[in-house]
Amino acid sequence: MPRKYSDINEIARRIIALSALYPTNRAFLDKCGITNHSLITDLKKRRIKNPGADILVKVVKGSGCSGSWLLTGHGNMFDKATTYIEEEVGVSYIMIKETSNLIDEFEKRIESDDCELTDDLQLKISKLMVKILERRMAKELQ
């Protein structure tokens, strides 16, 4: 029987959520200095139920997340002053993920309310997505 995401330890869930902000699990683990490259899979499959203090310290230092949030789930994932920026591209993966989530939320509301976005908002979102895609393409060409 497949295990449910709800069966995963709360701290492990938050680590998984953090890893989703990066292009790959490996990128997240490398940024955190974690050499167990199967950690995220191990957490998802509950092979590791309670990550140790050494992992938690590396996650906080590497990702810049709030230690309090990681341990308790209270407060913001990141302090206001903290933003992970990929230096080569100058684009925050967190900002991209938040933008993507925002667009998903707009789409859900449109579908549920049968309403339409104003043309101005559609244009702004479209321009933002074009910029994001252009930056991704530029990175791939390098």
Tab-separated table of C-alpha atoms in Angstrom:
chain	number	residue	atom	x	y	z
A	1	MET	CA	0.000	0.000	0.000
A	2	PRO	CA	1.513	3.385	-0.960
A	3	ARG	CA	2.428	5.670	1.868
A	4	LYS	CA	0.616	8.951	2.178
A	5	TYR	CA	2.380	12.294	2.221
A	6	SER	CA	0.498	12.982	5.455
A	7	ASP	CA	2.387	10.091	7.087
A	8	ILE	CA	5.694	11.932	6.682
A	9	ASN	CA	7.246	13.680	9.693
A	10	GLU	CA	6.465	17.435	9.779
A	11	ILE	CA	10.125	18.500	9.644
A	12	ALA	CA	10.761	16.104	6.766
A	13	ARG	CA	7.797	17.658	4.936
A	14	ARG	CA	9.299	21.107	5.347
A	15	ILE	CA	12.661	19.894	4.009
A	16	ILE	CA	10.850	18.403	1.007
A	17	ALA	CA	9.018	21.707	0.483
A	18	LEU	CA	12.333	23.582	0.552
A	19	SER	CA	13.864	21.206	-1.960
A	20	ALA	CA	10.961	21.892	-4.331
A	21	LEU	CA	12.143	25.505	-4.600
A	22	TYR	CA	15.302	24.377	-6.374
A	23	PRO	CA	15.586	23.130	-9.950
A	24	THR	CA	16.497	19.626	-8.719
A	25	ASN	CA	16.806	17.783	-5.418
A	26	ARG	CA	20.526	17.438	-6.146
A	27	ALA	CA	20.895	21.232	-6.515
A	28	PHE	CA	19.226	21.691	-3.137
A	29	LEU	CA	21.374	19.056	-1.436
A	30	ASP	CA	24.574	20.421	-2.990
A	31	LYS	CA	23.674	23.956	-1.866
A	32	CYS	CA	23.170	22.618	1.661
A	33	GLY	CA	26.389	20.588	1.620
A	34	ILE	CA	24.523	17.316	2.119
A	35	THR	CA	26.356	14.397	0.538
A	36	ASN	CA	23.490	11.900	0.825
A	37	HIS	CA	22.021	12.632	-2.594
A	38	SER	CA	19.043	10.376	-1.938
A	39	LEU	CA	17.957	12.289	1.187
A	40	ILE	CA	14.809	13.793	-0.341
A	41	THR	CA	13.726	10.431	-1.758
A	42	ASP	CA	14.546	8.784	1.573
A	43	LEU	CA	12.385	11.353	3.385
A	44	LYS	CA	9.510	10.933	0.928
A	45	LYS	CA	9.628	7.143	1.214
A	46	ARG	CA	10.091	7.358	4.997
A	47	ARG	CA	13.388	5.496	4.945
A	48	ILE	CA	14.590	8.424	7.060
A	49	LYS	CA	11.829	9.370	9.474
A	50	ASN	CA	13.573	11.945	11.634
A	51	PRO	CA	16.419	13.898	10.043
A	52	GLY	CA	19.279	14.461	12.463
A	53	ALA	CA	20.502	17.755	13.858
A	54	ASP	CA	23.453	17.779	11.438
A	55	ILE	CA	21.046	17.658	8.473
A	56	LEU	CA	18.844	20.384	9.957
A	57	VAL	CA	21.824	22.681	10.489
A	58	LYS	CA	23.001	22.135	6.910
A	59	VAL	CA	19.515	22.804	5.535
A	60	VAL	CA	19.191	26.069	7.465
A	61	LYS	CA	22.686	27.273	6.559
A	62	GLY	CA	22.543	26.133	2.943
A	63	SER	CA	19.033	27.218	2.018
A	64	GLY	CA	18.816	30.282	4.226
A	65	CYS	CA	15.457	29.163	5.595
A	66	SER	CA	14.303	30.128	9.054
A	67	GLY	CA	15.458	27.581	11.619
A	68	SER	CA	12.389	28.307	13.695
A	69	TRP	CA	10.126	27.609	10.712
A	70	LEU	CA	11.983	24.393	9.899
A	71	LEU	CA	11.608	23.063	13.444
A	72	THR	CA	8.116	24.305	14.314
A	73	GLY	CA	6.380	25.248	11.082
A	74	HIS	CA	5.546	28.647	12.578
A	75	GLY	CA	6.479	31.924	10.943
A	76	ASN	CA	7.830	32.455	7.453
A	77	MET	CA	9.888	29.939	5.526
A	78	PHE	CA	12.453	32.681	4.970
A	79	ASP	CA	13.244	35.783	6.940
A	80	LYS	CA	12.402	38.934	5.018
A	81	ALA	CA	16.091	39.679	4.448
A	82	THR	CA	16.876	36.201	3.105
A	83	THR	CA	16.507	35.302	-0.542
A	84	TYR	CA	18.300	32.523	-2.361
A	85	ILE	CA	19.550	33.883	-5.668
A	86	GLU	CA	21.274	31.828	-8.312
A	87	GLU	CA	24.171	34.156	-9.076
A	88	GLU	CA	24.778	33.078	-12.667
A	89	VAL	CA	21.259	33.931	-13.738
A	90	GLY	CA	20.281	36.516	-11.155
A	91	VAL	CA	16.855	34.915	-10.740
A	92	SER	CA	15.535	33.762	-7.417
A	93	TYR	CA	14.157	30.245	-7.660
A	94	ILE	CA	11.934	31.145	-4.755
A	95	MET	CA	10.517	34.084	-6.689
A	96	ILE	CA	9.915	31.867	-9.726
A	97	LYS	CA	8.210	29.230	-7.608
A	98	GLU	CA	6.054	31.849	-5.870
A	99	THR	CA	5.122	33.347	-9.233
A	100	SER	CA	4.233	29.923	-10.563
A	101	ASN	CA	2.119	29.236	-7.475
A	102	LEU	CA	0.420	32.623	-7.887
A	103	ILE	CA	-0.464	31.828	-11.498
A	104	ASP	CA	-1.770	28.405	-10.459
A	105	GLU	CA	-3.916	30.088	-7.821
A	106	PHE	CA	-5.297	32.551	-10.395
A	107	GLU	CA	-6.167	29.655	-12.687
A	108	LYS	CA	-7.963	27.795	-9.880
A	109	ARG	CA	-10.008	30.872	-9.013
A	110	ILE	CA	-10.896	31.493	-12.630
A	111	GLU	CA	-12.051	27.899	-13.062
A	112	SER	CA	-14.059	27.889	-9.848
A	113	ASP	CA	-15.627	31.335	-10.230
A	114	ASP	CA	-16.068	31.272	-14.023
A	115	CYS	CA	-14.604	34.762	-14.105
A	116	GLU	CA	-11.978	36.232	-16.385
A	117	LEU	CA	-8.742	38.029	-15.666
A	118	THR	CA	-8.649	41.612	-16.779
A	119	ASP	CA	-6.588	42.144	-19.917
A	120	ASP	CA	-4.080	44.227	-17.961
A	121	LEU	CA	-3.411	41.458	-15.440
A	122	GLN	CA	-3.139	38.842	-18.187
A	123	LEU	CA	-0.602	41.025	-19.964
A	124	LYS	CA	1.486	41.526	-16.823
A	125	ILE	CA	1.526	37.815	-16.035
A	126	SER	CA	2.385	36.982	-19.638
A	127	LYS	CA	5.300	39.435	-19.653
A	128	LEU	CA	6.574	38.014	-16.378
A	129	MET	CA	6.435	34.461	-17.700
A	130	VAL	CA	8.238	35.501	-20.908
A	131	LYS	CA	11.045	37.057	-18.832
A	132	ILE	CA	11.368	33.922	-16.736
A	133	LEU	CA	11.481	31.693	-19.806
A	134	GLU	CA	14.033	33.963	-21.518
A	135	ARG	CA	16.293	33.746	-18.472
A	136	ARG	CA	15.989	29.967	-18.388
A	137	MET	CA	16.830	29.753	-22.099
A	138	ALA	CA	19.835	32.061	-21.624
A	139	LYS	CA	21.112	29.843	-18.821
A	140	GLU	CA	20.706	26.703	-20.932
A	141	LEU	CA	22.644	28.278	-23.816
A	142	GLN	CA	25.613	29.116	-21.579
